[in-house]
PDB file of C-alpha atoms in Angstrom:
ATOM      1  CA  UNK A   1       5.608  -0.385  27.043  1.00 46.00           C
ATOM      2  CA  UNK A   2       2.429  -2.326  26.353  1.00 52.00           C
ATOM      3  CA  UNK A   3      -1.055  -0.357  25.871  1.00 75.00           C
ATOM      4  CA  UNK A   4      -4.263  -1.189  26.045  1.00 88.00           C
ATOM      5  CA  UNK A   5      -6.312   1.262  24.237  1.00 93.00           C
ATOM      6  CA  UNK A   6      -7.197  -1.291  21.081  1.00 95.00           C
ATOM      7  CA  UNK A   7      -8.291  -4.231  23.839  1.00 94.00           C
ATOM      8  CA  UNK A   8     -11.834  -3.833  22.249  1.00 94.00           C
ATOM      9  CA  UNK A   9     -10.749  -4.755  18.829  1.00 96.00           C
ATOM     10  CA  UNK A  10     -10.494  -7.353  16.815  1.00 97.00           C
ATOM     11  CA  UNK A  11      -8.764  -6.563  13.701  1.00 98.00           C
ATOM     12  CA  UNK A  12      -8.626  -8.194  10.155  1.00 98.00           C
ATOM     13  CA  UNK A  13      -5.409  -7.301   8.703  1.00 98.00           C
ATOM     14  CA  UNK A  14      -4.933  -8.394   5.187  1.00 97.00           C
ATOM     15  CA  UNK A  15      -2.057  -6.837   4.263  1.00 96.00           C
ATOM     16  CA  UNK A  16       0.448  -8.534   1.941  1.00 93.00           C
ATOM     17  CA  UNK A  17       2.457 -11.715   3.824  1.00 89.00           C
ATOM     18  CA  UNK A  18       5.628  -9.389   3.672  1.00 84.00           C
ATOM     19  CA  UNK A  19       3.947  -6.483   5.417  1.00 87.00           C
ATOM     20  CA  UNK A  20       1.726  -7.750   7.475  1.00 94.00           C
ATOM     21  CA  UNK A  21       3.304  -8.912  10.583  1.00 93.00           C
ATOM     22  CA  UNK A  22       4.590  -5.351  11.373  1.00 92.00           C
ATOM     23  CA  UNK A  23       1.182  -4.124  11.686  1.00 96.00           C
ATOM     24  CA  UNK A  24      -0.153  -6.977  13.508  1.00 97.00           C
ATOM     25  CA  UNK A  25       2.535  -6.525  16.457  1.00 96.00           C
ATOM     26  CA  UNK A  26       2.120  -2.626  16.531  1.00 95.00           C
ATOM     27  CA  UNK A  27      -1.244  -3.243  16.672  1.00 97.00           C
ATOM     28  CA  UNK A  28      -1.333  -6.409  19.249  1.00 96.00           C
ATOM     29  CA  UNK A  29       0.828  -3.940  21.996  1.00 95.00           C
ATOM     30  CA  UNK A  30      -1.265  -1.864  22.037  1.00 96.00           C
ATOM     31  CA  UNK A  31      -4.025  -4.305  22.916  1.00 96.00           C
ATOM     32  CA  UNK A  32      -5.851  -5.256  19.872  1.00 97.00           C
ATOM     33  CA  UNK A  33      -6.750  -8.920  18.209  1.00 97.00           C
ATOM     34  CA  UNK A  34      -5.577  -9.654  14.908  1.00 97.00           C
ATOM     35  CA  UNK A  35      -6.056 -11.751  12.487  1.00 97.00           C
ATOM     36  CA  UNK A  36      -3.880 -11.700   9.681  1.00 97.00           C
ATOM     37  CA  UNK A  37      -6.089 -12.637   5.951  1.00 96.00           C
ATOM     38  CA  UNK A  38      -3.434 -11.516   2.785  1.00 96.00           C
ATOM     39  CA  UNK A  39      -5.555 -10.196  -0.248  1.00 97.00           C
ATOM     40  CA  UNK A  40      -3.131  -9.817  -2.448  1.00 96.00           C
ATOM     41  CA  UNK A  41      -0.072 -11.710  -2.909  1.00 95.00           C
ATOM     42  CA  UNK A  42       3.312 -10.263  -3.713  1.00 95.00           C
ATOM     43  CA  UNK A  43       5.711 -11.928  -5.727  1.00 96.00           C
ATOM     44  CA  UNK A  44       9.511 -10.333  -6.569  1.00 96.00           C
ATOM     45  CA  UNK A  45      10.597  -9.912 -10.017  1.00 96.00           C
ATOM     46  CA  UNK A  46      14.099  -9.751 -10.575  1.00 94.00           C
ATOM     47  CA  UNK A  47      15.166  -6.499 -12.374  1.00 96.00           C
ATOM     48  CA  UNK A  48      18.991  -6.371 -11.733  1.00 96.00           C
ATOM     49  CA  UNK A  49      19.923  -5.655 -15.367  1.00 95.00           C
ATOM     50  CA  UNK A  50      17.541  -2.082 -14.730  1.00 95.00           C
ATOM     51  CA  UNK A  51      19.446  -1.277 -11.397  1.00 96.00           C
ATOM     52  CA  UNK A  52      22.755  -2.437 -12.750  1.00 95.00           C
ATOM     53  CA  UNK A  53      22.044   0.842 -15.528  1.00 95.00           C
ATOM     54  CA  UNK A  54      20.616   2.997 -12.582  1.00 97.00           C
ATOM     55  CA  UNK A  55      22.924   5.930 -13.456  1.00 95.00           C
ATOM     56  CA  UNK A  56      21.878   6.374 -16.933  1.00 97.00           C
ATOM     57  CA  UNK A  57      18.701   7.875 -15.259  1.00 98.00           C
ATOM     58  CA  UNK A  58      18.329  11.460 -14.395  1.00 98.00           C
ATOM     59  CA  UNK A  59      15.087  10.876 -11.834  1.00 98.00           C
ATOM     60  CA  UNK A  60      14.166   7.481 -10.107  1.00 98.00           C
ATOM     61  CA  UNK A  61      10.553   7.130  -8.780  1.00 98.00           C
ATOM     62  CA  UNK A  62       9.404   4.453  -6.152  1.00 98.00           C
ATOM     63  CA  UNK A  63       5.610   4.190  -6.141  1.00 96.00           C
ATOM     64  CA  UNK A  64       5.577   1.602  -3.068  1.00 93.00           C
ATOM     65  CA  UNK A  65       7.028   0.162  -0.341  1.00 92.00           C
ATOM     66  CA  UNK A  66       6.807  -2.841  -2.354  1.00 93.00           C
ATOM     67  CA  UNK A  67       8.509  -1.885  -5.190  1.00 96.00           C
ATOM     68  CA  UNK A  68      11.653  -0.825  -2.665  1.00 97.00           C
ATOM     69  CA  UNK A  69      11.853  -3.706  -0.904  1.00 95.00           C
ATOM     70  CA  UNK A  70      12.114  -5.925  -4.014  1.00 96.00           C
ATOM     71  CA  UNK A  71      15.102  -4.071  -5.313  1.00 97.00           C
ATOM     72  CA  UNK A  72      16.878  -3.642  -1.265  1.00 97.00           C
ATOM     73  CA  UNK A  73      19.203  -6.710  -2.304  1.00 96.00           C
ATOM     74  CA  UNK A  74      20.717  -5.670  -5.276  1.00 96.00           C
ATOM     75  CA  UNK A  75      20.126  -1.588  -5.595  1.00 97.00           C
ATOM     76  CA  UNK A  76      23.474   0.202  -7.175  1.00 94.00           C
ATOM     77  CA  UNK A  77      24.129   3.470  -5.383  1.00 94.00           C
ATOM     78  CA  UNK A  78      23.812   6.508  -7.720  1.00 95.00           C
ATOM     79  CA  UNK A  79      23.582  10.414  -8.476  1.00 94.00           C
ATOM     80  CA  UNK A  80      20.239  10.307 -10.007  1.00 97.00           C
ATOM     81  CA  UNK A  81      17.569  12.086  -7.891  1.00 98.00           C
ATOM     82  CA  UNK A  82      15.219   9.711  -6.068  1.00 98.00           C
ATOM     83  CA  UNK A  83      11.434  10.239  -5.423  1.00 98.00           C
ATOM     84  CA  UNK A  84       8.962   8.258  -3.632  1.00 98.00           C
ATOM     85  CA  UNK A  85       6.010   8.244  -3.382  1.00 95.00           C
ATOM     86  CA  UNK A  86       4.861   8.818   0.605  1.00 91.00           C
ATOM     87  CA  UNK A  87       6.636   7.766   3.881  1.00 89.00           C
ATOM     88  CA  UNK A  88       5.839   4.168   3.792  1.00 87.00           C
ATOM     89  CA  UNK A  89       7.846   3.664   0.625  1.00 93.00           C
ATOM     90  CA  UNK A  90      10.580   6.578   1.761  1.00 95.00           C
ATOM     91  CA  UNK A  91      10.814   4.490   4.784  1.00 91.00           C
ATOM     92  CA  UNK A  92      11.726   1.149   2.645  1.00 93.00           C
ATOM     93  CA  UNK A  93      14.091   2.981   0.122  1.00 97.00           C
ATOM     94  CA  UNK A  94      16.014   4.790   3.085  1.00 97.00           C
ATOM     95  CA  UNK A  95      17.171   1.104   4.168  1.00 96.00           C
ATOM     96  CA  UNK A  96      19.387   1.331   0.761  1.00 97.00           C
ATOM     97  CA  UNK A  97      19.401   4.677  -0.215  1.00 97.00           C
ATOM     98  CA  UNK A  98      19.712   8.123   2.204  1.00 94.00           C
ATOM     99  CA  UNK A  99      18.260  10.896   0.084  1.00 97.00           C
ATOM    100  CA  UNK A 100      14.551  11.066  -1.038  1.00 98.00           C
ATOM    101  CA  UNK A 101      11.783  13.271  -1.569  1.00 98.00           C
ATOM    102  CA  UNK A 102       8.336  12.686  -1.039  1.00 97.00           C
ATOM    103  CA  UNK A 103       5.288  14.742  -2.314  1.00 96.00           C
ATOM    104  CA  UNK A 104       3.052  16.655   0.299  1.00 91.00           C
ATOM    105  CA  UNK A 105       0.406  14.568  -1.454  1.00 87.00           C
ATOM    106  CA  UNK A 106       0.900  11.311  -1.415  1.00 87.00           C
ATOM    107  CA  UNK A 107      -0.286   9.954  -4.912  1.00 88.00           C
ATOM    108  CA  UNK A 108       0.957  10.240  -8.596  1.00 92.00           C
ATOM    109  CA  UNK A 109      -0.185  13.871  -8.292  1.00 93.00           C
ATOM    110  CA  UNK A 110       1.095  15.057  -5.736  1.00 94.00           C
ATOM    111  CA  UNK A 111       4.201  13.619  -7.402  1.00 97.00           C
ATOM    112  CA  UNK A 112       3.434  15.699 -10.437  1.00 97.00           C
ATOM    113  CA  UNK A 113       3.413  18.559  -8.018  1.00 97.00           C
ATOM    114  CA  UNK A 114       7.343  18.335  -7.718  1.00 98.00           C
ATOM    115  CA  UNK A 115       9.671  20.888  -8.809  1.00 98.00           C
ATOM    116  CA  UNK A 116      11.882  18.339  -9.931  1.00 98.00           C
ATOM    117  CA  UNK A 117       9.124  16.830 -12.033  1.00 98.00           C
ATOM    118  CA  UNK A 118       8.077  20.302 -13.624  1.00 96.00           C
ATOM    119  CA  UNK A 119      11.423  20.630 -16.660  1.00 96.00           C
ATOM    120  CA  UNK A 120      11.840  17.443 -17.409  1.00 98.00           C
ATOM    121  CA  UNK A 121      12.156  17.907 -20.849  1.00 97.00           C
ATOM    122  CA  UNK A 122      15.090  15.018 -22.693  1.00 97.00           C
ATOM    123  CA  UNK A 123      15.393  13.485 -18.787  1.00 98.00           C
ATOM    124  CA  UNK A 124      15.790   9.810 -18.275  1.00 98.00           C
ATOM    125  CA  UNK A 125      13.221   8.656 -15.837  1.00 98.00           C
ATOM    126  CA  UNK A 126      12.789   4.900 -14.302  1.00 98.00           C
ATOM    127  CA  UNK A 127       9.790   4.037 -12.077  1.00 98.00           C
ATOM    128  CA  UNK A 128      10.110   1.373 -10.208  1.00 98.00           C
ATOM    129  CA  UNK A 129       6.663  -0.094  -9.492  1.00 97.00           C
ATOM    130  CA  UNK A 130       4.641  -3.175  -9.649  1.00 95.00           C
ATOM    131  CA  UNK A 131       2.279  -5.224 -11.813  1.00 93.00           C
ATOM    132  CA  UNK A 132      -0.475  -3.043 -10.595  1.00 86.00           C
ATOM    133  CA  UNK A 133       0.627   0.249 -11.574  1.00 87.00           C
ATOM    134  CA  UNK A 134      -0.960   3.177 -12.571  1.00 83.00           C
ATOM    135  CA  UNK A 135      -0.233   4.420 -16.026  1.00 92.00           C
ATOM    136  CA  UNK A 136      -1.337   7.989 -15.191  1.00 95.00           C
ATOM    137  CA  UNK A 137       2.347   8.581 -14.153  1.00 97.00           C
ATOM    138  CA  UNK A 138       4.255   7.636 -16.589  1.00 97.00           C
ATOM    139  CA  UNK A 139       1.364   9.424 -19.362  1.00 98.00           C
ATOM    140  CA  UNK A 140       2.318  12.895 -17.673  1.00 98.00           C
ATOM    141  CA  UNK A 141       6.008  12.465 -17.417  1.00 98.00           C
ATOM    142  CA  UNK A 142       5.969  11.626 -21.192  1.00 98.00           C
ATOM    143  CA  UNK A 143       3.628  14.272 -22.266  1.00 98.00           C
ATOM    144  CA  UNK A 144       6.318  16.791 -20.220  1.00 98.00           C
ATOM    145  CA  UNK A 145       8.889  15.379 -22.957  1.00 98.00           C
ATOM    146  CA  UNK A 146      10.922  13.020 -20.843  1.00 98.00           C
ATOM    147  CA  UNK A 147      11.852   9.306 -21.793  1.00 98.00           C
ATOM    148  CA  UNK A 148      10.267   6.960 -19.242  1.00 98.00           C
ATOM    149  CA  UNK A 149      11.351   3.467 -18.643  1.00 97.00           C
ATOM    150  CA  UNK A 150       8.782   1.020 -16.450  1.00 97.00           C
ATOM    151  CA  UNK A 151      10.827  -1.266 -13.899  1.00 97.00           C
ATOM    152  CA  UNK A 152       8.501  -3.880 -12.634  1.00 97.00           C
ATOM    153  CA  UNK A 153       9.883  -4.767  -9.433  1.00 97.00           C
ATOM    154  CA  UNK A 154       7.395  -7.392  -8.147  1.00 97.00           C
ATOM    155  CA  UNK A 155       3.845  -8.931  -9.379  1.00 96.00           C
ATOM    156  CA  UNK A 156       0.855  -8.404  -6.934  1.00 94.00           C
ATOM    157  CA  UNK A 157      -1.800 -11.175  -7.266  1.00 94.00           C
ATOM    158  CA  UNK A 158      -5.520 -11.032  -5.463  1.00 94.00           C
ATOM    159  CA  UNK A 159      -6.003 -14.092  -3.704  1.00 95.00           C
ATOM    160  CA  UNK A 160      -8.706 -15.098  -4.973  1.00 91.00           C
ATOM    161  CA  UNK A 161      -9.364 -19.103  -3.372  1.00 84.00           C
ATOM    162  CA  UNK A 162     -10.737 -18.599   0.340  1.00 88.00           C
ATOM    163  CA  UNK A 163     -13.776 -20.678   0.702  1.00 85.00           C
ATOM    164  CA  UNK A 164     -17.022 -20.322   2.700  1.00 87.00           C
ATOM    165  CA  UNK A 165     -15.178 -22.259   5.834  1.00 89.00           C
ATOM    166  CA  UNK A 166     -12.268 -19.578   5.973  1.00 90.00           C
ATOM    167  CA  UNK A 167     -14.872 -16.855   6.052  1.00 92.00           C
ATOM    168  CA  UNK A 168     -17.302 -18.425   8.763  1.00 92.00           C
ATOM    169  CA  UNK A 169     -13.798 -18.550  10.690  1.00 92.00           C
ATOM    170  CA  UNK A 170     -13.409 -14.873  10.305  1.00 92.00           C
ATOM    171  CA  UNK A 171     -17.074 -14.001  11.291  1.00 91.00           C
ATOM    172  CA  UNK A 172     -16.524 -16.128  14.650  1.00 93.00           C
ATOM    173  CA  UNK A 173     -14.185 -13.668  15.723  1.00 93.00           C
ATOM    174  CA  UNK A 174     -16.551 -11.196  15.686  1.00 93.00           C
ATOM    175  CA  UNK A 175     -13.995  -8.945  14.168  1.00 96.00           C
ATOM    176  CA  UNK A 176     -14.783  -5.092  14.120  1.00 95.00           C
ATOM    177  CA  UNK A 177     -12.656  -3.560  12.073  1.00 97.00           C
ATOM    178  CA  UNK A 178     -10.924  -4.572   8.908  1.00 98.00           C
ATOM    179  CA  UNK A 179      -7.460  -2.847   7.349  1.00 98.00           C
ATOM    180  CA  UNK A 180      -7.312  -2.894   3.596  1.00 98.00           C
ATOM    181  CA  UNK A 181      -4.195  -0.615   1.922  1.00 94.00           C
ATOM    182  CA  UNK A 182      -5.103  -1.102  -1.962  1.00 92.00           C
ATOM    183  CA  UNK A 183      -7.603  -0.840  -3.611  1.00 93.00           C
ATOM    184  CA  UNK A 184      -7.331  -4.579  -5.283  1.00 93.00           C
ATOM    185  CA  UNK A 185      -7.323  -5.966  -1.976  1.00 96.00           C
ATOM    186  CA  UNK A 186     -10.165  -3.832  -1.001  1.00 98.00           C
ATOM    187  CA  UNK A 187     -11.697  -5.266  -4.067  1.00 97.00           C
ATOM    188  CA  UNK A 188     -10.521  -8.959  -3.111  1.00 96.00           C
ATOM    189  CA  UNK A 189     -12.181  -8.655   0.326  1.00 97.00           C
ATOM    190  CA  UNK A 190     -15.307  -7.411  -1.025  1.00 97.00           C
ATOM    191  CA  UNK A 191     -15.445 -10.274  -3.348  1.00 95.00           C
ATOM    192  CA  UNK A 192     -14.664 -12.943  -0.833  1.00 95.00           C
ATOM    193  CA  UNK A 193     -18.190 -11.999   1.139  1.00 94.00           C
ATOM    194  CA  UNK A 194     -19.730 -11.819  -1.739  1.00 94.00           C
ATOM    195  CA  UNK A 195     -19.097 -15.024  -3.366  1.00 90.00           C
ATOM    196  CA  UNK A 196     -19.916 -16.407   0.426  1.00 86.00           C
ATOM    197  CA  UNK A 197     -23.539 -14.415   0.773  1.00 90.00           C
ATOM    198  CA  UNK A 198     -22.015 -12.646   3.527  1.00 94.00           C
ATOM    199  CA  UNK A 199     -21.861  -9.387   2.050  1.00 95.00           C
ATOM    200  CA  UNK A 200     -24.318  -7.778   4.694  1.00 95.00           C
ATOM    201  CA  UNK A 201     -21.801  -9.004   7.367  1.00 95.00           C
ATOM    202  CA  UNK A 202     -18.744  -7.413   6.039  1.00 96.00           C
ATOM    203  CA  UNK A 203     -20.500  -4.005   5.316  1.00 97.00           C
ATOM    204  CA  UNK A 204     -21.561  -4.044   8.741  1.00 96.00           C
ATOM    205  CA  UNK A 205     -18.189  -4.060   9.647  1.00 97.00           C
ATOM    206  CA  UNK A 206     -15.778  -0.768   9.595  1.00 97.00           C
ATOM    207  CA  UNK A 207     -12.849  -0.401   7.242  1.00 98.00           C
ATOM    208  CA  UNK A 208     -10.005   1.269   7.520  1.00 98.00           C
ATOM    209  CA  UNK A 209      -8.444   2.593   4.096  1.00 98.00           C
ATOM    210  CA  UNK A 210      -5.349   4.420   3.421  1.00 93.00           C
ATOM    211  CA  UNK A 211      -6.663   6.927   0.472  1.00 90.00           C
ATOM    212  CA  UNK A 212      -9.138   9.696  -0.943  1.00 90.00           C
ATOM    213  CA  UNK A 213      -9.651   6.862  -4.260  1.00 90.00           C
ATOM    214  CA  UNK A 214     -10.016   4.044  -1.539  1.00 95.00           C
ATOM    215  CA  UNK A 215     -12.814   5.716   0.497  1.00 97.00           C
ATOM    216  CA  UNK A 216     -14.467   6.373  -2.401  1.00 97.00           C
ATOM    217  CA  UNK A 217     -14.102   2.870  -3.824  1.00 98.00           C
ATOM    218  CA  UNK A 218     -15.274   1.579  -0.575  1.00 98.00           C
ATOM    219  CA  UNK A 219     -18.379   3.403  -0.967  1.00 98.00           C
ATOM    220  CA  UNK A 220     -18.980   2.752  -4.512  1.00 98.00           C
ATOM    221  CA  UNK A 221     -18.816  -1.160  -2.945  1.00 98.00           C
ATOM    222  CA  UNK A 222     -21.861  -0.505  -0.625  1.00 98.00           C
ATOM    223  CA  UNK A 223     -20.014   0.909   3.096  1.00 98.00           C
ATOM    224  CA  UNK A 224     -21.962   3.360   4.590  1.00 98.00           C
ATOM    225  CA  UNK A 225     -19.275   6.270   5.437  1.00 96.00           C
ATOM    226  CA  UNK A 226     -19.694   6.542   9.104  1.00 97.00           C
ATOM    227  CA  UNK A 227     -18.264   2.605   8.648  1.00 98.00           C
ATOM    228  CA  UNK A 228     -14.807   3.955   6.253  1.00 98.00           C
ATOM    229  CA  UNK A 229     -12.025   4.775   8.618  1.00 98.00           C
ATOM    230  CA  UNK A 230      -9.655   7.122   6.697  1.00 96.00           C
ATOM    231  CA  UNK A 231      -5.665   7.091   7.891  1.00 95.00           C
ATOM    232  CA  UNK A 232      -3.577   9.696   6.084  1.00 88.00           C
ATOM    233  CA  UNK A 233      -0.953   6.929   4.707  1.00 85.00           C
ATOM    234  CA  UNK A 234      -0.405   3.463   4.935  1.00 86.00           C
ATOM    235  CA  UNK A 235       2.759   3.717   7.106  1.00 87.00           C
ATOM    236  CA  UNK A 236       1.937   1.748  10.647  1.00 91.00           C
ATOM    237  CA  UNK A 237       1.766   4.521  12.784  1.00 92.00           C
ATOM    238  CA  UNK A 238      -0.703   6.219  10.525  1.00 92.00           C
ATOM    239  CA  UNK A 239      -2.879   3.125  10.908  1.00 95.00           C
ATOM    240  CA  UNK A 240      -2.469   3.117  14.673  1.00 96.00           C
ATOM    241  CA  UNK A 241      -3.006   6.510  14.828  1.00 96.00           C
ATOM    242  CA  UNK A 242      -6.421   6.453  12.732  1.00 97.00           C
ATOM    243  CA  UNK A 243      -7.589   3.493  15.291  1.00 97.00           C
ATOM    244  CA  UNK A 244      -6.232   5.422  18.344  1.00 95.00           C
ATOM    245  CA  UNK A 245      -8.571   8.072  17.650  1.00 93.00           C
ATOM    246  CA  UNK A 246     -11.725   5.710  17.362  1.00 88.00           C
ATOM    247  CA  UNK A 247     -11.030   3.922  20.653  1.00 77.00           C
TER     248      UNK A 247
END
């Protein structure tokens, strides 16, 4: 069934390549514009000899959808208990792998808030992540005496070349609301306006971020907060939701 409750929007979605056309058609059936603007780029590494040696591993961490998705082709089934993150990235490592547990917060602490992360004293940990990471993660889990081993699964690049004619294309189409779901591409975005003197435009312009750290970033970048839309997670029917609410 097609909706119409977004018809007033026009929405920059600038989501990774790989991600991004999900949201767009969610988003378009229920009435909504898009235009689709990557700001970061995602590259897969390829980690086989790590997943080939998955069962050495007493705990297995995903800390993205990204990091799941990289991995889908060649993943080894295995005993170890598996973590992730938040739903998005549950949702990704379900396509391989049935049984996962996600924190009631989504973030590295709320991951730290597991009972399976609380004795880990001589475990074998793996976190499979990206080039982006957050070492705050892996810092706990070895202060709580486990051995952790970094997997990077895939490289995430800002895109960083859009010149002043790709942004005057953007501003045409009088878009209203803009999606950013990391803070380097919230970052990237800000950048591209500013390197363009059209900063004033774009913090006229509501975004919609997918953390506590983002809204705060986005303020730290000059939004106002009645202009931060906040969803709860970056999974696509959070997003939707968030906007739902706004129409």
């Amino acid at each position: 069934m097609t909706h119409n409750q977004l018809k007033s929007y026009h929405i920059l979605n600038t989501r990774p390549q790989q991600q991004a056309s999900a949201l767009s058609r969610c988003l378009r059936e229920h009435g909504a514009q898009v235009t689709e603007q990557p700001a970061i780029d995602i590259t897969f590494n390829h980690i086989q000899a790590d997943i080939h040696n998955i069962n050495q591993y007493d705990i297995v961490i995903f800390v993205s959808a990204n990091a799941a998705d990289a991995v889908a082709a060649y993943w080894q089934p295995c005993n170890a208990t598996v973590l992730c993150v938040g739903p998005a990235t549950q949702h990704a490592v379900h396509k391989f792998h049935s049984e996962t547990t996600t924190p009631h917060h989504f973030s590295s602490s709320g991951l730290l808030e597991l009972p399976q992360l609380k004795n880990i004293k001589n475990n074998k940990v793996i976190i499979i992540c990206g080039s982006n990471h957050n070492t705050y993660l892996s810092h706990q889990l070895t202060s709580r005496g486990a051995s952790v081993k970094l997997a990077i699964s895939y490289q995430a690049q800002p895109i960083t070349t859009i010149d002043n004619k790709k942004i005057l294309s953007i501003l045409e189409k009088k878009i209203n609301i803009i999606i950013c779901t990391s803070s380097a591409g919230l970052t990237q975005v800000h950048a591209w306006f500013a390197q363009n003197a059209h900063l004033n435009e774009l913090l006229n312009t509501k975004v919609l971020v997918i953390s506590e750290k983002m809204h705060t970033l986005a303020q730290q970048l000059g939004w106002l907060n009645d202009k931060i839309l906040h969803s709860k997670n970056p999974t696509n029917h959070s997003i939707l939701d968030t906007l739902l609410q706004t129409a």
